XYZ file of C-alpha atoms in Angstrom:
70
model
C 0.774 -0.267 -7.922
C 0.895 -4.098 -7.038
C -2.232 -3.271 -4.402
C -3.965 -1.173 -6.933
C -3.543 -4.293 -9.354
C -4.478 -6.429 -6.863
C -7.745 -4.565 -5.604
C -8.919 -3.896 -8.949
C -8.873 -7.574 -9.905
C -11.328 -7.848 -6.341
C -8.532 -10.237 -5.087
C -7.688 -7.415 -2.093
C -4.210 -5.181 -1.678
C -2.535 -5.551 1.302
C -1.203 -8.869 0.762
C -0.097 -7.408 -2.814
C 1.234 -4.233 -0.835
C 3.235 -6.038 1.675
C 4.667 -8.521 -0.977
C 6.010 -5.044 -3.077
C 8.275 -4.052 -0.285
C 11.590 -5.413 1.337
C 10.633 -7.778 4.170
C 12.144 -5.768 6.861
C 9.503 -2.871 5.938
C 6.462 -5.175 5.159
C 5.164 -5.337 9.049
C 4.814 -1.200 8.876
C 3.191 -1.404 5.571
C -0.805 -0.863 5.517
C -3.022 -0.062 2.612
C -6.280 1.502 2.148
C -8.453 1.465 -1.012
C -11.370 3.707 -1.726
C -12.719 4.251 -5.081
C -15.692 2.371 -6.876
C -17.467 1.919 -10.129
C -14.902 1.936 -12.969
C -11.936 2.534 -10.587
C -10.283 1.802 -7.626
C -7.359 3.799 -5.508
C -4.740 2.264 -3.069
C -2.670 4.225 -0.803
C 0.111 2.304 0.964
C 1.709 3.542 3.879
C 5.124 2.557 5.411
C 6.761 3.121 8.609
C 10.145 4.843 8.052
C 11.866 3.004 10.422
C 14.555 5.164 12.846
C 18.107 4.548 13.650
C 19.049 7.052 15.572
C 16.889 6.629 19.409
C 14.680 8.874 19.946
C 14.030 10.136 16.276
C 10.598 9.243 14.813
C 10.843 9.946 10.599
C 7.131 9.103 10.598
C 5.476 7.546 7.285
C 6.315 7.691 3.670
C 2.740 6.991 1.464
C 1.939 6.430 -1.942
C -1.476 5.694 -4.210
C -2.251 4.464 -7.644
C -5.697 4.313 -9.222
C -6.429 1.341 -11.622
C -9.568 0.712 -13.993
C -11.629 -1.791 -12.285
C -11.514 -5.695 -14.384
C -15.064 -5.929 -14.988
């Protein structure tokens, strides 16, 4: 939601996606945002990271749509 917020005030997400999540997760975090006219959509991506060798969990995603500041 913070890169949806972010986006829709034209100030950008991923900075405001990062920032949302524990520092130890932020460097595996990327957003995209599509959308346009009245509303814009953000979907953040993070890198589950693995503790066992050899085990890759993959990504865990998320998106929220917000009305566009005008």
């Amino acid at each position: 939601r913070a890169g949806a917020r972010s986006a829709s005030l034209d100030r950008g997400a991923q900075a405001a996606c990062a920032a949302a999540v524990s520092s130890w997760l932020a460097g595996g975090t990327s957003c995209g945002t599509s959308g346009g006219g009245d509303e814009v959509t953000v979907t953040a991506r993070v890198d589950i990271p693995s503790i066992v060798p050899g085990w890759d969990f993959g990504s865990a995603g998320r998106s929220a749509t917000m009305p566009v500041d005008h």
